[in-house]
XYZ file of C-alpha atoms in Angstrom:
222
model
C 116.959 124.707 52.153
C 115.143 123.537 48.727
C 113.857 127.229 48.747
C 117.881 128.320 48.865
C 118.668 126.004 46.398
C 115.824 127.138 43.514
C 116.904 130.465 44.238
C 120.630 129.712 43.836
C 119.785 127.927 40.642
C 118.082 130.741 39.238
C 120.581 133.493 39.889
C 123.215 131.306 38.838
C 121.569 130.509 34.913
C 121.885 133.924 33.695
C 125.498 134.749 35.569
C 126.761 131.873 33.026
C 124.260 132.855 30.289
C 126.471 136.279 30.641
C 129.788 134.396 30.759
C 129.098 131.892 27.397
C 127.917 135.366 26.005
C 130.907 137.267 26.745
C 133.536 134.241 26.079
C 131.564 133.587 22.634
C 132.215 137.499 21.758
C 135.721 137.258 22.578
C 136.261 134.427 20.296
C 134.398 135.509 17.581
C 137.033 138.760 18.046
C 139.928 136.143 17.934
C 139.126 134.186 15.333
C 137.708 136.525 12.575
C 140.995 138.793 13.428
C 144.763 138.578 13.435
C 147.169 139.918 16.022
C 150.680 140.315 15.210
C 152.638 141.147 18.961
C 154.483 142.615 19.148
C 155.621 144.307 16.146
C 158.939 143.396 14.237
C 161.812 145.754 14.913
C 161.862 146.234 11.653
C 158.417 146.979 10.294
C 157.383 149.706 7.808
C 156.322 151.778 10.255
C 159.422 152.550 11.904
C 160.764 154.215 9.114
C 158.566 156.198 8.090
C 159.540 159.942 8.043
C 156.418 161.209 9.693
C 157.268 158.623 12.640
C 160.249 159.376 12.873
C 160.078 163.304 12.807
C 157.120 162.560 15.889
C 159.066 160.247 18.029
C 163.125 159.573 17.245
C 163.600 162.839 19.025
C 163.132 161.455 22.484
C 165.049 158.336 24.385
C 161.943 156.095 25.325
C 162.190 153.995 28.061
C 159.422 151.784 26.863
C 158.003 151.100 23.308
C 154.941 148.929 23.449
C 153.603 147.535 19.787
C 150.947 145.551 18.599
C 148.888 144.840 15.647
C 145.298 143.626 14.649
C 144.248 143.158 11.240
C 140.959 141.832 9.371
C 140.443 140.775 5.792
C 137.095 141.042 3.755
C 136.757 138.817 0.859
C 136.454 140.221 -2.433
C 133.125 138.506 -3.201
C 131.390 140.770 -0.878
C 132.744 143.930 -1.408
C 129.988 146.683 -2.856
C 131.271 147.486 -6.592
C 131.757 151.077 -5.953
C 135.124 149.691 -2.864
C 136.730 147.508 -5.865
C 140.165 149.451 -5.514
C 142.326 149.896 -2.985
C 142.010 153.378 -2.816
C 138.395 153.523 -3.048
C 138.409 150.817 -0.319
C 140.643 152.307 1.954
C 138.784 155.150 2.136
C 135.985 153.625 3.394
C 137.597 151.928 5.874
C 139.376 155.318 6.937
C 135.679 156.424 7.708
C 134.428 153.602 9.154
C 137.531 153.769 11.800
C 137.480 157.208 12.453
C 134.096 156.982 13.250
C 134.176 154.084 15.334
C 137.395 156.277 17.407
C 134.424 158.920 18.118
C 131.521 156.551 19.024
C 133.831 154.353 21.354
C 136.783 156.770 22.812
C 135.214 160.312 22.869
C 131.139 159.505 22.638
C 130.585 161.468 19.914
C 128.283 160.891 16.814
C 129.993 159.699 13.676
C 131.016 162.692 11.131
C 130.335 159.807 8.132
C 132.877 161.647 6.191
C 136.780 160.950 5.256
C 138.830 162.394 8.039
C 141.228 165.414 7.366
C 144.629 166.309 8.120
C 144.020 168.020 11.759
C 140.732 166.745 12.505
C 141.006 165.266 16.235
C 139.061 164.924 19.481
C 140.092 165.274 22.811
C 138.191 164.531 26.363
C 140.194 164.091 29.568
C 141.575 161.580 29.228
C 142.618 160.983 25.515
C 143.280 162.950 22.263
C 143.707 161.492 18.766
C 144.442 163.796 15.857
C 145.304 162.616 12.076
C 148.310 163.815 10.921
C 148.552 162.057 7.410
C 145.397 161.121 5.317
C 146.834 158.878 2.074
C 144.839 157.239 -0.635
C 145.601 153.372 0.919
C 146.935 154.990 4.691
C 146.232 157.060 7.279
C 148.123 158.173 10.599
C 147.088 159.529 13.785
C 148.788 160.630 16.861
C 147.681 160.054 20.467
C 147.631 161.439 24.061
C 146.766 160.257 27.275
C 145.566 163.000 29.779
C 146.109 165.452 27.233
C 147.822 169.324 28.247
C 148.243 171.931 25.828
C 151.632 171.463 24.049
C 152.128 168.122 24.913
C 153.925 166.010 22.669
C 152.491 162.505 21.265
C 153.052 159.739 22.793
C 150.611 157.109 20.546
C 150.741 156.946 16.927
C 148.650 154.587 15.161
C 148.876 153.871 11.428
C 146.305 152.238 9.608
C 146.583 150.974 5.968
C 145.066 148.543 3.473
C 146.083 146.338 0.667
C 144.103 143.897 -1.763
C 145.854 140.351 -1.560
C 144.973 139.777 -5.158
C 146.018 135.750 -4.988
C 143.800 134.915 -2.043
C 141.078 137.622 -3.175
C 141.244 139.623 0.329
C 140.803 142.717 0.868
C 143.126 143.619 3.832
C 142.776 146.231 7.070
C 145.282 146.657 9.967
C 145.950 148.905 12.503
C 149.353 149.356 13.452
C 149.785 150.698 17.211
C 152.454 152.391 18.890
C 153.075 153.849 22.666
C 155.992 155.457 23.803
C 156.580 155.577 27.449
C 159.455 157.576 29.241
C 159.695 155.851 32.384
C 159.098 152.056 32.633
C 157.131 150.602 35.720
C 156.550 147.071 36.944
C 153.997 144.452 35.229
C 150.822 144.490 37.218
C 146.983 143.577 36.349
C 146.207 146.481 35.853
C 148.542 147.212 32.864
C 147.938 143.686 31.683
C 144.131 144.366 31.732
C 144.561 147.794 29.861
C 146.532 146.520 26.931
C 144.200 143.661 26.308
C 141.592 146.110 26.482
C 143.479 148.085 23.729
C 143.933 145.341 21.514
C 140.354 144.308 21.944
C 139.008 147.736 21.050
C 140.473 147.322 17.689
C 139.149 143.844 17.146
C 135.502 145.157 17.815
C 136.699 148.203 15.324
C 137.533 146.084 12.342
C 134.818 143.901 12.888
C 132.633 146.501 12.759
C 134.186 147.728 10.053
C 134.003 144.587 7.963
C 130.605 144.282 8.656
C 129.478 147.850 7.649
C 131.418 147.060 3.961
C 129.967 143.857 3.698
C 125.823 145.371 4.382
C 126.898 147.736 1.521
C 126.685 144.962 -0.777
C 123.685 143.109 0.929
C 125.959 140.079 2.245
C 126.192 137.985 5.110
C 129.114 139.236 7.458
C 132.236 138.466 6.539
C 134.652 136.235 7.589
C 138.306 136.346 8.030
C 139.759 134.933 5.112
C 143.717 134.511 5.349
């Protein structure tokens, strides 16, 4: 039996080295982020022509919204990312790039994405359809068919919170569903996983800026 127990013991120190691991990373996601969900009815967003043109033209049964946002201090942002502009094309990079790495697993273009550039696999597509100096948009699919309308749209934009010295990222995220089915696990499990990817996004994100400039990483500042 003492041979049972020693071998329980030592199959059961790294299963909860893995679990303190894994909870740690989920609340360093937590805290060094914010979430706003769901979205208010009447964010920016909504009223944006290019939304509207892609998505007032159907009667959705379901319209799912969240948020997740980081800020970087301005003490650690590289010289050259000192404007908005400047900044939020950087970011636009960084996220674009972390989209192919993560959702499509392909390498990172490291340049500013373009009107119309996109990926698809089988189970996803994501295509930009507005590039602005302090914004960008994309559309998205799930189990993409030719001519098939969005059903995603994700809008990403920056500002510089000049009183508390922040430079600020979110991503904005939209999906439209026509038919509305029952809560389960499973759907529970996918959106957490959504809002999750995003976290790790930003973070990453934040980080990459903040190495620019030979800092420590950054840490939500709000």
């Amino acid at each position: 039996m003492a041979v049972f127990r020693k071998l329980a013991l030592v199959l059961t120190i790294p299963i909860l080295f893995v679990l303190f691991r894994a909870a740690y990373n989920q609340y360093l996601l937590v805290s060094l982020t914010y979430t706003v969900d769901p979205l208010a009815s009447d964010d920016l967003v909504f009223d944006s022509e290019l939304y509207t043109t892609l998505f007032n033209h159907t009667k959705w049964a379901k319209v799912d919204t969240f948020a997740v946002g980081v800020g970087v201090p301005f003490k650690v942002l590289p010289k050259d990312l000192r404007s908005e502009e400047s900044f939020g094309a950087e970011v636009m990079k960084q996220l674009w790039d972390q989209r192919l790495a993560t959702q499509f697993n392909r390498r990172p273009t490291n340049k500013l994405p373009k009107m119309g550039d996109g990926s698809v696999n089988d189970a996803f597509a994501a295509q930009v359809v507005s590039v602005g100096e302090k914004d960008m948009s994309v559309a998205l699919v799930s189990r993409p068919k030719k001519n098939q309308l969005p059903m995603g749209f994700e809008h990403i934009m920056v500002t510089f919170d000049r009183e508390r010295k922040v430079a600020m990222a979110m991503i904005r995220y939209i999906w439209h569903s026509k038919t509305e089915t029952p809560p389960s696990w499973r759907k529970s499990l996918a959106r957490w996983s959504q809002i999750n990817g995003r976290r790790q996004w930003l973070l990453h994100t934040a980080n990459a800026i903040a190495e620019q400039a030979k800092t420590q990483p950054v840490k939500l500042e709000l």
